[in-house]
Amino acid sequence: MSFFVAADAYDRFMGRYSRLLSPQMADLAGVAAGQRALDVGCGPGALTAELVARLGPKAVAAVDPSEPFVAAARDRHPGVDVRQAPAEDLPFPDGSFDAALAQLVVHFMADPVAGLTEMRRVTRAGGVVVACVWDHAGGQGPLGAFWRAARELDPGVHDEGDRPGAREGHLAQLFTAAGLTDVESTSLVAELDHATFENWWEPFTEGVGPAGAHVASLDSDAREELKERCRALLPEAPFRLATVAWAAVGRA
Ligand SMILES: C[S@@+](CC[C@H](N)C(=O)[O-])C[C@H]1O[C@@H](n2cnc3c(N)ncnc32)[C@H](O)[C@@H]1O
């Protein structure tokens, strides 16, 4: 997976949207002073920042398999217990946290049910597990115009629409399969202004995630064609994108 990239590149590409989800995720989990929380697939720490603001660094732990992201999260959040690990093998004892959260991560897990089962295991009985994934299937995520343009130019392109949790209601099914109870589905909205088309496009050229990997795989003519197709699909700049993520909440 293309997450062995500089944290700054991630911030420009996806962090600009993901940080807008973080307060909503923490609200969904009911994160409040006095609790302990785990950020699974923390990246450089967009959600970690929100958890630290609510709980203080000593009450927050975070994991991610990407070495540069773990380094960035440690750097940005001194005092937080940040470890390099996948969701499927969490390095914590049973019942360690009041809440375990995975923001934009389930669709990248090698085994989503195993990852969510681990999140349930490290959460105390009655504690909360929350996750969200962009609506890649419905095209309402921040990459909707990009993947639509890519498909128009190459119908065989493998976009993110079939990934776990990326369609309405699928996260809840995965939560139930992982043994979580009282499972509920909802959606989150993140609105971001783009001053220019270039401001929207440039981060796609930095190789982050499946979209960045797709751009990197194209020669310069194909890249230019994709860029211009995206420009035609997006509103004239400046524009605001209202992006949608599916979310689920359940109890351990
Ligand atoms: C789109 S980023 C989300 C990062 C961060 N949560 C945010 O909201 O900005 C996806 C993250 O999932 C991580 N990831 C990929 N596979 C994972 C796995 N099996 N377990 C945990 N995290 C994983 C990646 O390294 C990356 O940091």
Short mmCIF file of C-alpha atoms and ligand atoms in Angstrom, two decimals:
data_model
loop_
_atom_site.label_atom_id
_atom_site.label_comp_id
_atom_site.label_asym_id
_atom_site.label_seq_id
_atom_site.Cartn_x
_atom_site.Cartn_y
_atom_site.Cartn_z
CA MET A 1 0.00 0.00 0.00
CA SER A 2 1.28 3.46 -0.90
CA PHE A 3 1.61 4.93 2.58
CA PHE A 4 5.39 4.79 2.86
CA VAL A 5 5.44 8.47 1.93
CA ALA A 6 6.36 11.71 3.69
CA ALA A 7 3.80 12.87 6.24
CA ASP A 8 3.67 16.31 4.61
CA ALA A 9 2.64 14.76 1.29
CA TYR A 10 -0.13 12.85 3.09
CA ASP A 11 -1.28 16.06 4.80
CA ARG A 12 -1.60 17.82 1.46
CA PHE A 13 -3.36 14.90 -0.22
CA MET A 14 -5.73 13.37 2.35
CA GLY A 15 -4.95 14.98 5.71
CA ARG A 16 -6.61 18.16 4.48
CA TYR A 17 -9.93 16.24 4.43
CA SER A 18 -9.37 13.70 7.21
CA ARG A 19 -8.73 16.31 9.91
CA LEU A 20 -12.29 17.55 9.29
CA LEU A 21 -13.65 14.10 10.19
CA SER A 22 -11.72 13.80 13.47
CA PRO A 23 -14.01 15.81 15.79
CA GLN A 24 -17.02 13.98 14.33
CA MET A 25 -15.36 10.61 14.95
CA ALA A 26 -14.50 11.54 18.54
CA ASP A 27 -18.09 12.73 19.08
CA LEU A 28 -19.47 9.46 17.66
CA ALA A 29 -17.32 7.52 20.12
CA GLY A 30 -18.33 9.85 22.99
CA VAL A 31 -14.66 10.56 23.76
CA ALA A 32 -14.50 12.66 26.93
CA ALA A 33 -12.00 13.55 29.67
CA GLY A 34 -11.04 10.66 31.91
CA GLN A 35 -11.13 8.02 29.17
CA ARG A 36 -8.35 6.16 27.35
CA ALA A 37 -8.53 5.95 23.55
CA LEU A 38 -6.71 4.17 20.71
CA ASP A 39 -6.28 5.59 17.19
CA VAL A 40 -5.88 2.64 14.78
CA GLY A 41 -4.20 3.45 11.45
CA CYS A 42 -3.32 6.87 12.81
CA GLY A 43 -1.29 8.07 9.80
CA PRO A 44 0.57 11.25 10.75
CA GLY A 45 -2.03 11.83 13.47
CA ALA A 46 -5.10 13.80 12.33
CA LEU A 47 -7.44 11.95 14.70
CA THR A 48 -4.68 11.55 17.31
CA ALA A 49 -4.62 15.36 17.61
CA GLU A 50 -8.34 15.44 18.42
CA LEU A 51 -8.00 12.65 21.00
CA VAL A 52 -5.05 14.42 22.65
CA ALA A 53 -7.05 17.67 22.82
CA ARG A 54 -9.85 15.85 24.64
CA LEU A 55 -7.92 13.38 26.82
CA GLY A 56 -4.31 14.56 27.09
CA PRO A 57 -1.36 12.67 25.53
CA LYS A 58 -0.92 10.11 28.32
CA ALA A 59 -4.43 8.75 27.77
CA VAL A 60 -3.96 8.25 24.02
CA ALA A 61 -2.27 5.45 22.06
CA ALA A 62 -1.92 5.12 18.29
CA VAL A 63 -0.75 2.49 15.81
CA ASP A 64 0.07 2.43 12.10
CA PRO A 65 2.10 0.01 9.93
CA SER A 66 3.77 2.88 8.01
CA GLU A 67 7.19 3.76 9.45
CA PRO A 68 7.26 7.41 8.25
CA PHE A 69 3.74 7.99 9.60
CA VAL A 70 4.64 6.50 13.00
CA ALA A 71 7.71 8.77 13.13
CA ALA A 72 5.59 11.81 12.24
CA ALA A 73 2.85 10.95 14.75
CA ARG A 74 5.46 10.55 17.52
CA ASP A 75 7.06 13.84 16.55
CA ARG A 76 3.77 15.72 16.42
CA HIS A 77 2.26 14.23 19.58
CA PRO A 78 4.88 13.92 22.33
CA GLY A 79 3.72 11.72 25.18
CA VAL A 80 1.37 9.63 23.04
CA ASP A 81 2.20 5.89 22.93
CA VAL A 82 2.64 5.50 19.13
CA ARG A 83 3.58 2.03 17.88
CA GLN A 84 4.24 0.51 14.47
CA ALA A 85 1.63 -2.24 14.13
CA PRO A 86 -1.32 -3.30 11.96
CA ALA A 87 -4.90 -3.38 13.23
CA GLU A 88 -4.91 -7.15 12.82
CA ASP A 89 -2.27 -7.56 15.55
CA LEU A 90 -2.66 -4.81 18.15
CA PRO A 91 0.13 -4.73 20.75
CA PHE A 92 -2.13 -4.08 23.76
CA PRO A 93 -3.75 -6.29 26.42
CA ASP A 94 -7.50 -7.03 26.41
CA GLY A 95 -9.75 -4.19 27.60
CA SER A 96 -7.04 -1.48 27.56
CA PHE A 97 -9.20 1.34 26.17
CA ASP A 98 -12.61 2.97 26.57
CA ALA A 99 -12.72 3.64 22.84
CA ALA A 100 -10.92 2.39 19.72
CA LEU A 101 -11.28 4.42 16.53
CA ALA A 102 -10.20 3.81 12.92
CA GLN A 103 -10.54 6.83 10.63
CA LEU A 104 -10.27 5.95 6.90
CA VAL A 105 -8.45 2.67 7.63
CA VAL A 106 -10.78 -0.36 7.43
CA HIS A 107 -10.65 -0.36 3.60
CA PHE A 108 -6.86 -0.77 3.76
CA MET A 109 -6.81 -3.60 6.30
CA ALA A 110 -5.60 -6.95 4.93
CA ASP A 111 -8.38 -8.59 6.97
CA PRO A 112 -11.02 -6.04 8.10
CA VAL A 113 -12.95 -8.46 10.34
CA ALA A 114 -9.70 -9.50 12.05
CA GLY A 115 -8.72 -5.84 12.50
CA LEU A 116 -12.12 -4.91 13.97
CA THR A 117 -12.04 -8.02 16.18
CA GLU A 118 -8.70 -6.83 17.56
CA MET A 119 -10.18 -3.36 18.15
CA ARG A 120 -13.02 -5.04 20.08
CA ARG A 121 -10.55 -7.12 22.11
CA VAL A 122 -8.48 -4.14 23.30
CA THR A 123 -11.63 -2.16 24.20
CA ARG A 124 -13.18 -2.75 27.64
CA ALA A 125 -16.55 -4.50 27.82
CA GLY A 126 -19.18 -1.86 27.03
CA GLY A 127 -16.60 0.46 25.47
CA VAL A 128 -16.98 1.87 21.97
CA VAL A 129 -15.49 1.00 18.57
CA VAL A 130 -15.93 3.51 15.73
CA ALA A 131 -14.74 3.50 12.11
CA CYS A 132 -15.36 5.43 8.92
CA VAL A 133 -14.52 5.00 5.23
CA TRP A 134 -15.14 7.43 2.38
CA ASP A 135 -18.11 6.71 0.13
CA HIS A 136 -15.87 5.44 -2.65
CA ALA A 137 -18.66 3.22 -4.02
CA GLY A 138 -21.05 6.15 -4.43
CA GLY A 139 -18.35 8.58 -5.57
CA GLN A 140 -19.12 11.10 -2.80
CA GLY A 141 -15.64 10.95 -1.23
CA PRO A 142 -12.86 13.45 -1.98
CA LEU A 143 -11.54 11.13 -4.72
CA GLY A 144 -14.89 10.80 -6.51
CA ALA A 145 -14.06 13.06 -9.48
CA PHE A 146 -10.57 11.57 -9.75
CA TRP A 147 -11.73 7.94 -10.00
CA ARG A 148 -14.59 8.88 -12.32
CA ALA A 149 -12.13 10.56 -14.70
CA ALA A 150 -9.72 7.62 -14.42
CA ARG A 151 -12.51 5.14 -15.25
CA GLU A 152 -13.67 7.20 -18.23
CA LEU A 153 -10.15 7.09 -19.67
CA ASP A 154 -9.49 3.46 -18.71
CA PRO A 155 -12.59 1.35 -17.88
CA GLY A 156 -10.27 -1.36 -16.54
CA VAL A 157 -8.79 0.86 -13.83
CA HIS A 158 -9.08 -0.56 -10.31
CA ASP A 159 -10.64 2.21 -8.23
CA GLU A 160 -11.51 1.98 -4.52
CA GLY A 161 -15.27 1.42 -4.96
CA ASP A 162 -15.18 -2.27 -4.05
CA ARG A 163 -13.12 -1.85 -0.90
CA PRO A 164 -14.47 -2.99 2.49
CA GLY A 165 -16.69 -0.38 4.14
CA ALA A 166 -16.77 1.88 1.08
CA ARG A 167 -20.49 1.32 0.39
CA GLU A 168 -23.47 2.24 2.57
CA GLY A 169 -24.10 -0.23 5.40
CA HIS A 170 -21.06 -2.43 4.78
CA LEU A 171 -19.09 -1.19 7.79
CA ALA A 172 -21.98 -2.23 10.04
CA GLN A 173 -21.89 -5.74 8.54
CA LEU A 174 -18.15 -5.94 9.25
CA PHE A 175 -18.70 -4.69 12.82
CA THR A 176 -21.31 -7.39 13.44
CA ALA A 177 -19.02 -10.05 11.94
CA ALA A 178 -16.32 -8.87 14.37
CA GLY A 179 -18.62 -9.52 17.34
CA LEU A 180 -19.49 -5.91 18.15
CA THR A 181 -22.98 -5.25 19.52
CA ASP A 182 -25.51 -2.39 19.33
CA VAL A 183 -24.09 -1.58 15.89
CA GLU A 184 -25.37 1.56 14.19
CA SER A 185 -24.56 3.17 10.84
CA THR A 186 -24.32 6.84 10.05
CA SER A 187 -22.55 9.20 7.67
CA LEU A 188 -20.10 12.06 8.17
CA VAL A 189 -19.60 15.11 5.95
CA ALA A 190 -16.36 17.04 5.44
CA GLU A 191 -16.49 20.30 3.46
CA LEU A 192 -13.30 21.77 2.03
CA ASP A 193 -12.75 24.88 -0.11
CA HIS A 194 -10.33 24.73 -3.04
CA ALA A 195 -9.07 28.10 -4.28
CA THR A 196 -7.77 26.74 -7.58
CA PHE A 197 -7.95 23.52 -9.58
CA GLU A 198 -4.15 23.14 -9.17
CA ASN A 199 -4.59 23.28 -5.40
CA TRP A 200 -6.91 20.25 -5.74
CA TRP A 201 -4.75 18.36 -8.30
CA GLU A 202 -1.12 18.80 -7.19
CA PRO A 203 -1.32 16.46 -4.16
CA PHE A 204 -2.42 13.63 -6.47
CA THR A 205 1.06 13.75 -8.03
CA GLU A 206 2.83 12.91 -4.75
CA GLY A 207 2.24 9.14 -4.87
CA VAL A 208 -0.01 8.87 -1.80
CA GLY A 209 -2.51 5.99 -1.56
CA PRO A 210 -4.07 4.10 -4.48
CA ALA A 211 -4.93 7.33 -6.35
CA GLY A 212 -1.36 8.63 -6.08
CA ALA A 213 -0.05 5.22 -7.17
CA HIS A 214 -2.34 5.34 -10.22
CA VAL A 215 -1.05 8.78 -11.26
CA ALA A 216 2.54 7.59 -10.75
CA SER A 217 1.89 4.62 -13.08
CA LEU A 218 0.93 6.89 -16.03
CA ASP A 219 3.25 8.43 -18.61
CA SER A 220 3.21 12.21 -18.89
CA ASP A 221 0.64 12.33 -21.74
CA ALA A 222 -1.79 10.04 -19.90
CA ARG A 223 -1.26 12.02 -16.70
CA GLU A 224 -2.06 15.27 -18.50
CA GLU A 225 -5.17 13.70 -20.05
CA LEU A 226 -6.35 12.56 -16.62
CA LYS A 227 -5.67 15.97 -15.11
CA GLU A 228 -7.72 17.72 -17.83
CA ARG A 229 -10.56 15.18 -17.49
CA CYS A 230 -10.66 15.93 -13.75
CA ARG A 231 -10.70 19.66 -14.45
CA ALA A 232 -13.72 19.19 -16.74
CA LEU A 233 -15.60 17.16 -14.12
CA LEU A 234 -15.04 19.53 -11.19
CA PRO A 235 -16.85 22.84 -10.70
CA GLU A 236 -15.04 25.98 -11.83
CA ALA A 237 -12.62 27.24 -9.14
CA PRO A 238 -12.94 28.39 -6.47
CA PHE A 239 -15.13 25.47 -5.40
CA ARG A 240 -16.19 23.71 -2.23
CA LEU A 241 -16.29 19.91 -2.04
CA ALA A 242 -18.79 18.39 0.39
CA THR A 243 -17.45 14.86 0.87
CA VAL A 244 -19.21 11.93 2.54
CA ALA A 245 -17.85 9.07 4.67
CA TRP A 246 -19.82 6.07 5.89
CA ALA A 247 -19.37 5.40 9.62
CA ALA A 248 -20.32 2.70 12.10
CA VAL A 249 -20.34 2.59 15.87
CA GLY A 250 -20.59 -0.50 18.05
CA ARG A 251 -19.97 -1.76 21.59
CA ALA A 252 -17.32 -4.23 22.73
C1 LIG B 1 -6.14 7.18 4.52
S1 LIG B 1 -4.93 6.90 5.75
C2 LIG B 1 -5.78 7.44 7.23
C3 LIG B 1 -4.81 7.99 8.25
C4 LIG B 1 -5.46 8.71 9.43
N1 LIG B 1 -6.30 7.82 10.20
C5 LIG B 1 -6.25 9.89 8.95
O1 LIG B 1 -7.46 9.91 9.16
O2 LIG B 1 -5.66 10.82 8.38
C6 LIG B 1 -4.92 5.15 5.93
C7 LIG B 1 -3.94 4.66 6.97
O3 LIG B 1 -4.17 3.27 7.22
C8 LIG B 1 -2.91 2.70 7.46
N2 LIG B 1 -3.05 1.24 7.31
C9 LIG B 1 -2.95 0.49 6.19
N3 LIG B 1 -3.15 -0.81 6.48
C10 LIG B 1 -3.40 -0.88 7.81
C11 LIG B 1 -3.67 -1.95 8.72
N4 LIG B 1 -3.74 -3.22 8.31
N5 LIG B 1 -3.86 -1.65 10.02
C12 LIG B 1 -3.80 -0.37 10.44
N6 LIG B 1 -3.55 0.68 9.63
C13 LIG B 1 -3.35 0.43 8.33
C14 LIG B 1 -1.99 3.37 6.48
O4 LIG B 1 -0.63 3.21 6.80
C15 LIG B 1 -2.47 4.81 6.59
O5 LIG B 1 -1.81 5.51 7.59
#
